[in-house]
């Protein structure tokens, strides 16, 4: 990891770094009150380049908190709280970055392939052929031989749910869960 600290003229530091590629930052502590560009505007630019960046506003101005929701601020750190909240906020934000980069290795056609768990939408099985459906990845799917029970064991602690003997889904992408009444429930009514 690399840390870039800019105490004066932060917008210059970020603008000058790598020819203006502010999208490289995974975690940004931004002061709302800067000279040329306020922290909210800078957060919008950062968010447009890197939607997964963790943004923590460091400020004396709590009244800007509602605007922070527009850029999905991770935390607000009041300057008076820096001595006892800076380290916990940094550790929490670092854990978020690590979690977002969590990968699983699959053996596909004799080659080990690392796939970020956040890019796996679901896995389905048909006669030991596994189809892994992907989002936000260069590929839309992988096909390989495997066993759904083994994959379920491998992925259950990473946020995956086996909804059927042939289907494993990433719970991060479940929008609605509907269950139909069982025959036993139907007899009771």
XYZ file of N, CA, C and O in Angstrom:
756
model
N 0.833 -1.188 0.000
C 0.000 0.000 0.000
C 0.872 1.243 0.000
O 1.967 1.253 0.537
N 0.341 2.274 -0.564
C 1.050 3.541 -0.614
C 0.175 4.596 0.039
O -1.041 4.625 -0.164
N 0.783 5.459 0.820
C 0.049 6.535 1.474
C 0.560 7.853 0.915
O 1.763 8.098 0.870
N -0.349 8.690 0.483
C -0.011 10.016 -0.020
C -0.634 11.012 0.946
O -1.857 11.086 1.051
N 0.190 11.739 1.665
C -0.313 12.713 2.635
C -0.082 14.115 2.094
O 1.019 14.460 1.687
N -1.129 14.908 2.075
C -1.060 16.279 1.597
C -1.748 17.159 2.620
O -2.961 17.097 2.768
N -0.986 17.941 3.311
C -1.562 18.747 4.379
C -1.951 20.139 3.912
O -2.844 20.747 4.462
N -1.260 20.654 2.885
C -1.566 21.979 2.366
C -1.786 21.840 0.861
O -1.008 21.189 0.178
N -2.828 22.446 0.355
C -3.096 22.366 -1.078
C -3.385 20.946 -1.529
O -2.843 20.481 -2.519
N -4.231 20.258 -0.792
C -4.531 18.859 -1.095
C -4.994 18.655 -2.525
O -4.649 17.669 -3.159
N -5.776 19.599 -3.022
C -6.260 19.422 -4.381
C -5.113 19.412 -5.385
O -5.160 18.707 -6.381
N -4.028 20.142 -5.104
C -2.855 20.128 -5.989
C -2.184 18.769 -5.942
O -1.794 18.223 -6.966
N -2.027 18.218 -4.764
C -1.387 16.910 -4.614
C -2.152 15.861 -5.401
O -1.568 15.073 -6.144
N -3.433 15.866 -5.286
C -4.241 14.859 -5.969
C -4.265 15.123 -7.468
O -4.167 14.208 -8.266
N -4.326 16.378 -7.875
C -4.353 16.696 -9.291
C -3.025 16.341 -9.952
O -2.980 15.824 -11.056
N -1.901 16.586 -9.265
C -0.587 16.343 -9.838
C -0.209 14.868 -9.844
O 0.617 14.442 -10.627
N -0.775 14.094 -8.977
C -0.406 12.675 -8.855
C -0.840 11.908 -10.090
O -1.992 11.920 -10.477
N 0.079 11.264 -10.728
C -0.177 10.407 -11.895
C -1.040 11.115 -12.940
O -2.014 10.559 -13.430
N -0.663 12.305 -13.279
C -1.360 13.076 -14.323
C -2.862 13.197 -14.042
O -3.693 13.090 -14.926
N -3.204 13.401 -12.805
C -4.592 13.658 -12.450
C -5.443 12.429 -12.227
O -6.651 12.530 -12.171
N -4.855 11.269 -12.094
C -5.643 10.058 -11.902
C -6.013 9.892 -10.432
O -5.428 9.097 -9.710
N -7.014 10.624 -9.996
C -7.418 10.532 -8.595
C -8.118 9.220 -8.307
O -8.323 8.863 -7.162
N -8.473 8.476 -9.351
C -9.131 7.201 -9.176
C -8.245 6.139 -8.541
O -8.713 5.076 -8.172
N -6.947 6.422 -8.401
C -6.021 5.467 -7.798
C -6.215 5.349 -6.292
O -5.763 4.389 -5.695
N -6.862 6.313 -5.677
C -6.989 6.321 -4.228
C -8.101 5.386 -3.767
O -9.243 5.506 -4.198
N -7.748 4.460 -2.876
C -8.739 3.556 -2.310
C -9.390 4.168 -1.086
O -10.561 3.922 -0.808
N -8.623 4.958 -0.331
C -9.113 5.609 0.884
C -8.704 7.073 0.816
O -7.545 7.372 0.537
N -9.647 7.948 1.057
C -9.338 9.382 1.038
C -9.903 10.041 2.292
O -11.097 9.926 2.575
N -9.032 10.698 3.038
C -9.440 11.557 4.140
C -9.462 12.964 3.560
O -8.418 13.487 3.176
N -10.633 13.558 3.467
C -10.773 14.863 2.831
C -11.281 15.900 3.814
O -12.272 15.664 4.500
N -10.604 17.043 3.835
C -11.092 18.177 4.611
C -12.147 18.869 3.761
O -11.952 19.066 2.563
N -13.239 19.212 4.340
C -14.285 19.895 3.578
C -13.857 21.317 3.242
O -14.148 21.820 2.167
N -13.098 21.946 4.121
C -12.711 23.346 3.953
C -11.298 23.433 3.377
O -10.319 23.491 4.112
N -11.211 23.406 2.025
C -9.921 23.587 1.354
C -9.980 24.876 0.554
O -11.070 25.402 0.288
N -8.828 25.367 0.117
C -8.776 26.693 -0.509
C -9.514 26.785 -1.842
O -10.441 27.561 -1.981
N -9.096 26.011 -2.840
C -9.659 26.170 -4.182
C -10.850 25.263 -4.461
O -11.756 25.625 -5.189
N -10.830 24.084 -3.902
C -11.849 23.081 -4.186
C -12.284 22.499 -2.855
O -11.454 21.998 -2.111
N -13.576 22.564 -2.545
C -13.967 22.019 -1.243
C -13.983 20.495 -1.293
O -14.006 19.878 -2.362
N -13.961 19.876 -0.138
C -13.872 18.428 -0.037
C -15.030 17.689 -0.665
O -14.865 16.591 -1.205
N -16.226 18.278 -0.636
C -17.397 17.651 -1.254
C -17.194 17.570 -2.763
O -17.433 16.531 -3.387
N -16.734 18.656 -3.372
C -16.488 18.665 -4.820
C -15.386 17.672 -5.184
O -15.498 16.947 -6.178
N -14.339 17.633 -4.378
C -13.250 16.696 -4.620
C -13.743 15.257 -4.464
O -13.376 14.383 -5.249
N -14.605 15.007 -3.500
C -15.176 13.672 -3.308
C -16.005 13.267 -4.529
O -15.965 12.104 -4.946
N -16.736 14.205 -5.102
C -17.522 13.899 -6.311
C -16.599 13.482 -7.461
O -16.889 12.541 -8.190
N -15.482 14.209 -7.611
C -14.521 13.857 -8.663
C -13.912 12.482 -8.395
O -13.776 11.672 -9.316
N -13.550 12.246 -7.159
C -12.975 10.956 -6.791
C -13.979 9.829 -7.030
O -13.650 8.796 -7.616
N -15.202 10.037 -6.613
C -16.248 9.021 -6.766
C -16.507 8.723 -8.251
O -16.744 7.579 -8.628
N -16.441 9.750 -9.105
C -16.683 9.523 -10.540
C -15.567 8.679 -11.157
O -15.797 7.940 -12.103
N -14.363 8.786 -10.621
C -13.226 8.004 -11.138
C -13.118 6.629 -10.485
O -12.648 5.688 -11.099
N -13.505 6.539 -9.220
C -13.388 5.276 -8.484
C -14.594 5.138 -7.564
O -14.562 5.587 -6.418
N -15.654 4.504 -8.042
C -16.883 4.386 -7.251
C -16.717 3.617 -5.943
O -17.557 3.731 -5.059
N -15.650 2.839 -5.804
C -15.471 2.048 -4.588
C -14.548 2.714 -3.569
O -14.286 2.126 -2.522
N -14.060 3.903 -3.857
C -13.191 4.596 -2.897
C -13.899 4.800 -1.568
O -15.096 5.075 -1.523
N -13.137 4.686 -0.498
C -13.651 4.963 0.840
C -13.350 6.438 1.115
O -12.200 6.856 1.064
N -14.384 7.206 1.408
C -14.218 8.645 1.651
C -14.567 8.943 3.098
O -15.659 8.620 3.568
N -13.615 9.567 3.785
C -13.823 9.994 5.167
C -13.595 11.500 5.203
O -12.517 11.979 4.841
N -14.620 12.226 5.602
C -14.487 13.672 5.705
C -13.939 14.044 7.076
O -14.439 13.569 8.099
N -12.912 14.873 7.059
C -12.327 15.413 8.286
C -12.737 16.882 8.315
O -12.405 17.638 7.402
N -13.468 17.278 9.346
C -14.050 18.603 9.294
C -14.404 19.131 10.682
O -14.498 18.368 11.640
N -14.624 20.416 10.716
C -15.223 21.061 11.882
C -16.686 21.379 11.594
O -17.378 21.902 12.449
N -17.125 21.087 10.376
C -18.438 21.505 9.913
C -19.370 20.312 9.739
O -19.485 19.748 8.658
N -20.057 19.929 10.755
C -20.957 18.781 10.694
C -22.184 19.075 9.823
O -22.833 18.142 9.326
N -22.472 20.341 9.559
C -23.638 20.689 8.747
C -23.505 20.218 7.296
O -24.480 20.186 6.557
N -22.293 19.815 6.888
C -22.119 19.296 5.529
C -22.425 17.797 5.436
O -22.351 17.219 4.363
N -22.765 17.180 6.538
C -23.025 15.732 6.545
C -24.071 15.300 5.509
O -23.857 14.298 4.822
N -25.188 16.018 5.356
C -26.162 15.575 4.341
C -25.570 15.508 2.929
O -25.871 14.599 2.174
N -24.698 16.469 2.578
C -24.057 16.425 1.261
C -23.122 15.220 1.145
O -22.928 14.675 0.063
N -22.563 14.811 2.253
C -21.671 13.658 2.249
C -22.381 12.382 1.850
O -21.783 11.486 1.254
N -23.676 12.300 2.168
C -24.444 11.121 1.764
C -24.548 11.022 0.246
O -24.648 9.930 -0.306
N -24.509 12.158 -0.443
C -24.579 12.155 -1.902
C -23.368 11.475 -2.529
O -23.450 10.983 -3.644
N -22.249 11.461 -1.829
C -21.027 10.829 -2.345
C -20.682 9.565 -1.558
O -19.583 9.052 -1.657
N -21.641 9.069 -0.792
C -21.448 7.854 0.016
C -20.229 7.948 0.934
O -19.372 7.062 0.939
N -20.181 8.978 1.721
C -19.086 9.110 2.683
C -19.123 7.935 3.659
O -20.190 7.541 4.131
N -17.971 7.383 3.934
C -17.861 6.245 4.846
C -18.010 6.710 6.292
O -18.676 6.079 7.090
N -17.371 7.814 6.633
C -17.420 8.376 7.985
C -17.223 9.895 7.912
O -16.680 10.423 6.954
N -17.635 10.532 8.990
C -17.317 11.937 9.263
C -16.438 11.953 10.485
O -16.799 11.374 11.513
N -15.311 12.592 10.399
C -14.385 12.677 11.523
C -14.245 14.146 11.905
O -13.687 14.946 11.151
N -14.800 14.481 13.051
C -14.641 15.850 13.532
C -13.193 16.052 13.953
O -12.580 15.155 14.561
N -12.647 17.198 13.643
C -11.241 17.457 13.963
C -10.977 17.326 15.457
O -9.910 16.875 15.847
N -11.942 17.648 16.256
C -11.766 17.512 17.709
C -11.678 16.051 18.143
O -11.184 15.750 19.232
N -12.158 15.119 17.311
C -12.141 13.684 17.629
C -10.947 12.933 17.031
O -10.827 11.723 17.232
N -10.092 13.635 16.294
C -8.964 12.973 15.619
C -8.107 12.135 16.574
O -7.774 10.998 16.236
N -7.753 12.634 17.762
C -6.850 11.845 18.617
C -7.352 10.436 18.948
O -6.562 9.518 19.081
N -8.651 10.255 19.076
C -9.119 8.926 19.468
C -9.960 8.215 18.408
O -10.286 7.042 18.576
N -10.281 8.858 17.286
C -11.069 8.180 16.258
C -10.318 7.961 14.941
O -10.762 7.154 14.123
N -9.216 8.639 14.721
C -8.503 8.511 13.450
C -8.069 7.070 13.183
O -8.344 6.511 12.125
N -7.407 6.452 14.137
C -6.904 5.084 13.926
C -8.048 4.088 13.739
O -8.026 3.305 12.780
N -9.080 4.082 14.588
C -10.185 3.135 14.329
C -10.865 3.354 12.968
O -11.210 2.397 12.287
N -11.044 4.608 12.555
C -11.656 4.878 11.258
C -10.764 4.375 10.131
O -11.245 3.820 9.139
N -9.463 4.572 10.271
C -8.532 4.093 9.248
C -8.557 2.568 9.168
O -8.630 1.990 8.091
N -8.521 1.899 10.316
C -8.549 0.429 10.351
C -9.857 -0.083 9.721
O -9.835 -1.018 8.910
N -10.990 0.523 10.048
C -12.279 0.116 9.469
C -12.300 0.321 7.957
O -12.805 -0.527 7.215
N -11.765 1.446 7.501
C -11.760 1.706 6.063
C -10.816 0.757 5.340
O -11.125 0.280 4.245
N -9.689 0.445 5.939
C -8.755 -0.510 5.345
C -9.401 -1.897 5.247
O -9.253 -2.589 4.240
N -10.148 -2.289 6.267
C -10.847 -3.577 6.226
C -11.873 -3.603 5.098
O -12.037 -4.626 4.427
N -12.551 -2.491 4.870
C -13.507 -2.406 3.753
C -12.808 -2.615 2.410
O -13.314 -3.319 1.541
N -11.630 -2.000 2.251
C -10.872 -2.165 1.008
C -10.455 -3.619 0.839
O -10.606 -4.210 -0.234
N -9.957 -4.223 1.903
C -9.534 -5.625 1.848
C -10.718 -6.523 1.508
O -10.615 -7.403 0.652
N -11.865 -6.294 2.138
C -13.057 -7.094 1.861
C -13.506 -6.951 0.405
O -13.955 -7.916 -0.209
N -13.382 -5.749 -0.136
C -13.820 -5.531 -1.515
C -12.893 -6.208 -2.517
O -13.263 -6.428 -3.651
N -11.698 -6.561 -2.085
C -10.735 -7.217 -2.969
C -10.624 -8.717 -2.710
O -9.746 -9.364 -3.250
N -11.518 -9.259 -1.916
C -11.465 -10.667 -1.573
C -11.617 -11.518 -2.831
O -12.513 -11.298 -3.634
N -10.704 -12.469 -2.997
C -10.725 -13.313 -4.179
C -10.825 -14.784 -3.802
O -10.486 -15.178 -2.686
N -11.300 -15.569 -4.757
C -11.380 -17.017 -4.622
C -10.687 -17.595 -5.847
O -10.827 -17.075 -6.956
N -9.926 -18.662 -5.632
C -9.214 -19.310 -6.729
C -9.991 -20.530 -7.204
O -10.414 -21.358 -6.402
N -10.183 -20.614 -8.505
C -10.858 -21.741 -9.137
C -9.904 -22.387 -10.120
O -9.108 -21.695 -10.761
N -10.002 -23.684 -10.259
C -9.229 -24.410 -11.266
C -10.118 -24.568 -12.488
O -11.125 -25.279 -12.459
N -9.742 -23.876 -13.568
C -10.541 -23.872 -14.786
C -9.643 -24.288 -15.944
O -8.660 -23.609 -16.242
N -9.966 -25.409 -16.549
C -9.180 -25.971 -17.658
C -7.712 -26.104 -17.285
O -6.819 -25.770 -18.065
N -7.455 -26.568 -16.065
C -6.089 -26.796 -15.605
C -5.332 -25.538 -15.207
O -4.156 -25.589 -14.878
N -5.997 -24.406 -15.220
C -5.363 -23.133 -14.872
C -6.033 -22.571 -13.625
O -7.250 -22.617 -13.487
N -5.232 -22.021 -12.709
C -5.785 -21.377 -11.515
C -6.192 -19.954 -11.856
O -5.375 -19.167 -12.333
N -7.456 -19.648 -11.622
C -8.005 -18.328 -11.928
C -8.491 -17.701 -10.625
O -9.276 -18.308 -9.897
N -8.044 -16.491 -10.327
C -8.514 -15.737 -9.166
C -9.675 -14.846 -9.601
O -9.558 -14.102 -10.572
N -10.774 -14.935 -8.869
C -11.962 -14.130 -9.170
C -12.365 -13.400 -7.895
O -12.452 -14.005 -6.826
N -12.599 -12.095 -8.013
C -13.076 -11.343 -6.855
C -14.496 -11.795 -6.527
O -15.339 -11.890 -7.419
N -14.736 -12.056 -5.243
C -16.059 -12.541 -4.849
C -17.156 -11.540 -5.194
O -18.268 -11.941 -5.524
N -16.845 -10.258 -5.141
C -17.868 -9.252 -5.453
C -18.276 -9.288 -6.919
O -19.300 -8.745 -7.287
N -17.481 -9.951 -7.775
C -17.817 -10.047 -9.192
C -18.589 -11.310 -9.538
O -18.996 -11.488 -10.671
N -18.762 -12.196 -8.568
C -19.516 -13.430 -8.822
C -20.972 -13.182 -8.468
O -21.305 -12.890 -7.321
N -21.829 -13.277 -9.454
C -23.260 -13.110 -9.224
C -23.859 -14.422 -8.721
O -24.557 -14.446 -7.714
N -23.561 -15.520 -9.427
C -24.101 -16.822 -9.032
C -23.320 -17.938 -9.706
O -22.552 -17.691 -10.630
N -23.554 -19.151 -9.212
C -23.010 -20.354 -9.828
C -24.162 -21.328 -9.998
O -25.029 -21.416 -9.125
N -24.182 -22.024 -11.121
C -25.193 -23.045 -11.338
C -24.514 -24.312 -11.834
O -23.457 -24.263 -12.450
N -25.129 -25.425 -11.529
C -24.550 -26.724 -11.869
C -25.524 -27.522 -12.710
O -26.717 -27.556 -12.433
N -24.971 -28.169 -13.748
C -25.755 -29.088 -14.562
C -24.842 -30.244 -14.933
O -23.909 -30.077 -15.724
N -25.057 -31.374 -14.319
C -24.260 -32.582 -14.563
C -22.767 -32.319 -14.370
O -21.961 -32.612 -15.233
N -22.405 -31.728 -13.256
C -21.032 -31.433 -12.853
C -20.345 -30.350 -13.687
O -19.157 -30.129 -13.541
N -21.087 -29.707 -14.567
C -20.543 -28.545 -15.263
C -21.055 -27.322 -14.518
O -22.256 -27.102 -14.391
N -20.118 -26.538 -14.001
C -20.461 -25.335 -13.237
C -20.379 -24.137 -14.174
O -19.405 -23.977 -14.914
N -21.408 -23.310 -14.136
C -21.385 -22.043 -14.857
C -21.351 -20.949 -13.801
O -22.266 -20.831 -12.987
N -20.256 -20.183 -13.793
C -20.105 -19.069 -12.849
C -20.460 -17.792 -13.613
O -19.782 -17.434 -14.573
N -21.542 -17.131 -13.195
C -21.991 -15.893 -13.828
C -21.306 -14.716 -13.138
O -21.343 -14.599 -11.912
N -20.720 -13.837 -13.943
C -19.939 -12.718 -13.418
C -20.556 -11.379 -13.809
O -21.211 -11.268 -14.841
N -20.305 -10.391 -12.966
C -20.647 -9.006 -13.281
C -19.413 -8.169 -13.001
O -18.525 -8.575 -12.252
N -19.322 -7.028 -13.624
C -18.195 -6.099 -13.436
C -16.855 -6.793 -13.677
O -15.887 -6.564 -12.966
N -16.792 -7.635 -14.674
C -15.581 -8.379 -14.984
C -15.427 -8.388 -16.501
O -16.391 -8.165 -17.235
N -14.209 -8.674 -16.968
C -13.968 -8.723 -18.404
C -14.783 -9.835 -19.061
O -15.190 -9.713 -20.217
N -15.025 -10.915 -18.333
C -15.822 -12.029 -18.838
C -17.194 -12.016 -18.172
O -17.347 -11.530 -17.061
N -18.175 -12.606 -18.842
C -19.505 -12.691 -18.248
C -19.722 -14.030 -17.562
O -20.618 -14.145 -16.733
N -18.905 -15.032 -17.907
C -19.038 -16.330 -17.247
C -17.791 -17.181 -17.446
O -16.992 -16.941 -18.343
N -17.664 -18.158 -16.566
C -16.677 -19.235 -16.694
C -17.452 -20.538 -16.636
O -18.432 -20.658 -15.907
N -16.979 -21.536 -17.377
C -17.541 -22.886 -17.329
C -16.419 -23.837 -16.966
O -15.335 -23.767 -17.540
N -16.706 -24.709 -15.989
C -15.689 -25.670 -15.562
C -16.365 -26.840 -14.871
O -17.534 -26.772 -14.492
N -15.615 -27.934 -14.752
C -16.134 -29.100 -14.045
C -15.959 -28.884 -12.548
O -14.921 -28.394 -12.103
N -16.971 -29.257 -11.788
C -16.887 -29.098 -10.349
C -18.056 -29.756 -9.642
O -18.947 -30.335 -10.259
N -18.023 -29.605 -8.337
C -19.037 -30.190 -7.480
C -19.672 -29.065 -6.672
O -18.970 -28.335 -5.965
N -20.979 -28.912 -6.773
C -21.670 -27.809 -6.105
C -21.530 -27.885 -4.586
O -21.402 -26.851 -3.927
N -21.514 -29.078 -4.015
C -21.358 -29.209 -2.554
C -19.989 -28.675 -2.120
O -19.886 -27.986 -1.107
N -18.951 -28.974 -2.884
C -17.602 -28.490 -2.557
C -17.552 -26.969 -2.684
O -16.991 -26.274 -1.822
N -18.134 -26.442 -3.765
C -18.156 -24.989 -3.949
C -18.959 -24.297 -2.848
O -18.586 -23.230 -2.368
N -20.070 -24.907 -2.455
C -20.892 -24.341 -1.391
C -20.092 -24.240 -0.095
O -20.127 -23.206 0.587
N -19.359 -25.279 0.240
C -18.510 -25.257 1.444
C -17.435 -24.182 1.337
O -17.121 -23.499 2.307
N -16.874 -24.029 0.142
C -15.790 -23.064 -0.082
C -16.279 -21.616 0.015
O -15.563 -20.739 0.490
N -17.528 -21.386 -0.412
C -18.037 -20.013 -0.528
C -19.021 -19.586 0.556
O -19.363 -18.416 0.643
N -19.483 -20.492 1.399
C -20.533 -20.145 2.358
C -20.109 -19.051 3.332
O -20.926 -18.218 3.715
N -18.863 -19.003 3.737
C -18.412 -17.962 4.670
C -18.036 -16.669 3.970
O -17.576 -15.726 4.608
N -18.207 -16.631 2.652
C -17.887 -15.434 1.880
C -19.152 -14.743 1.376
O -19.094 -13.902 0.490
N -20.308 -15.113 1.942
C -21.547 -14.426 1.605
C -22.365 -15.097 0.516
O -23.195 -14.444 -0.107
N -22.149 -16.376 0.288
C -22.912 -17.092 -0.727
C -23.931 -18.012 -0.075
O -23.691 -18.552 0.992
N -25.065 -18.184 -0.742
C -26.172 -18.968 -0.219
C -26.580 -20.005 -1.264
O -26.800 -19.668 -2.433
N -26.667 -21.247 -0.823
C -27.128 -22.307 -1.712
C -28.652 -22.345 -1.638
O -29.226 -22.779 -0.647
N -29.290 -21.881 -2.694
C -30.750 -21.770 -2.697
C -31.434 -22.995 -3.284
O -32.648 -23.127 -3.205
N -30.641 -23.882 -3.874
C -31.155 -25.085 -4.514
C -29.952 -25.989 -4.709
O -28.814 -25.519 -4.684
N -30.190 -27.272 -4.927
C -29.051 -28.174 -5.077
C -28.163 -27.783 -6.253
O -26.983 -28.109 -6.280
N -28.707 -27.022 -7.209
C -27.943 -26.643 -8.396
C -27.572 -25.166 -8.465
O -26.995 -24.723 -9.454
N -27.922 -24.388 -7.425
C -27.685 -22.944 -7.496
C -27.054 -22.405 -6.219
O -27.501 -22.716 -5.117
N -26.065 -21.541 -6.422
C -25.377 -20.855 -5.339
C -25.351 -19.380 -5.727
O -24.932 -19.038 -6.839
N -25.849 -18.497 -4.858
C -25.930 -17.078 -5.204
C -25.149 -16.219 -4.213
O -25.023 -16.555 -3.037
N -24.652 -15.107 -4.718
C -23.964 -14.122 -3.899
C -25.044 -13.279 -3.215
O -25.800 -12.571 -3.881
N -25.131 -13.363 -1.892
C -26.204 -12.666 -1.157
C -26.119 -11.147 -1.288
O -27.109 -10.457 -1.077
N -24.968 -10.633 -1.674
C -24.831 -9.188 -1.863
C -25.786 -8.679 -2.943
O -26.195 -7.526 -2.937
N -26.164 -9.560 -3.871
C -26.997 -9.145 -4.993
C -28.445 -9.606 -4.878
O -29.215 -9.454 -5.817
N -28.835 -10.131 -3.753
C -30.229 -10.511 -3.555
C -31.024 -9.256 -3.210
O -30.726 -8.568 -2.243
N -32.003 -8.945 -4.040
C -32.839 -7.760 -3.808
C -34.116 -8.107 -3.069
O -34.630 -7.311 -2.297
N -34.657 -9.295 -3.338
C -35.910 -9.701 -2.739
C -35.876 -11.209 -2.555
O -35.461 -11.934 -3.450
N -36.283 -11.651 -1.412
C -36.341 -13.081 -1.133
C -37.796 -13.443 -0.893
O -38.447 -12.874 -0.023
N -38.305 -14.349 -1.683
C -39.700 -14.760 -1.583
C -39.724 -16.258 -1.378
O -39.059 -16.998 -2.085
N -40.482 -16.675 -0.429
C -40.668 -18.110 -0.222
C -42.133 -18.427 -0.388
O -43.008 -17.686 0.065
N -42.384 -19.534 -1.040
C -43.774 -19.946 -1.181
C -44.135 -20.812 0.015
O -43.270 -21.446 0.614
N -45.398 -20.844 0.360
C -45.802 -21.662 1.514
C -45.562 -23.144 1.229
O -45.748 -23.603 0.109
N -45.159 -23.848 2.238
C -44.964 -25.283 2.089
C -46.324 -25.974 2.102
O -47.316 -25.412 2.594
N -46.392 -27.212 1.575
C -47.674 -27.934 1.621
C -48.207 -28.066 3.041
O -49.413 -27.990 3.266
N -47.309 -28.213 4.010
C -47.741 -28.321 5.407
C -48.410 -27.022 5.851
O -49.433 -27.052 6.532
N -47.851 -25.865 5.464
C -48.472 -24.584 5.811
C -49.828 -24.421 5.150
O -50.746 -23.822 5.725
N -49.959 -24.962 3.953
C -51.222 -24.851 3.227
C -52.330 -25.652 3.944
O -53.485 -25.228 3.957
N -51.959 -26.791 4.525
C -52.961 -27.607 5.225
C -53.454 -26.917 6.491
O -54.581 -27.121 6.910
N -52.622 -26.104 7.119
C -53.012 -25.432 8.368
C -54.058 -24.348 8.142
O -54.805 -24.005 9.023
N -54.073 -23.755 6.963
C -54.982 -22.638 6.761
C -56.312 -23.023 6.222
O -56.976 -23.896 6.336
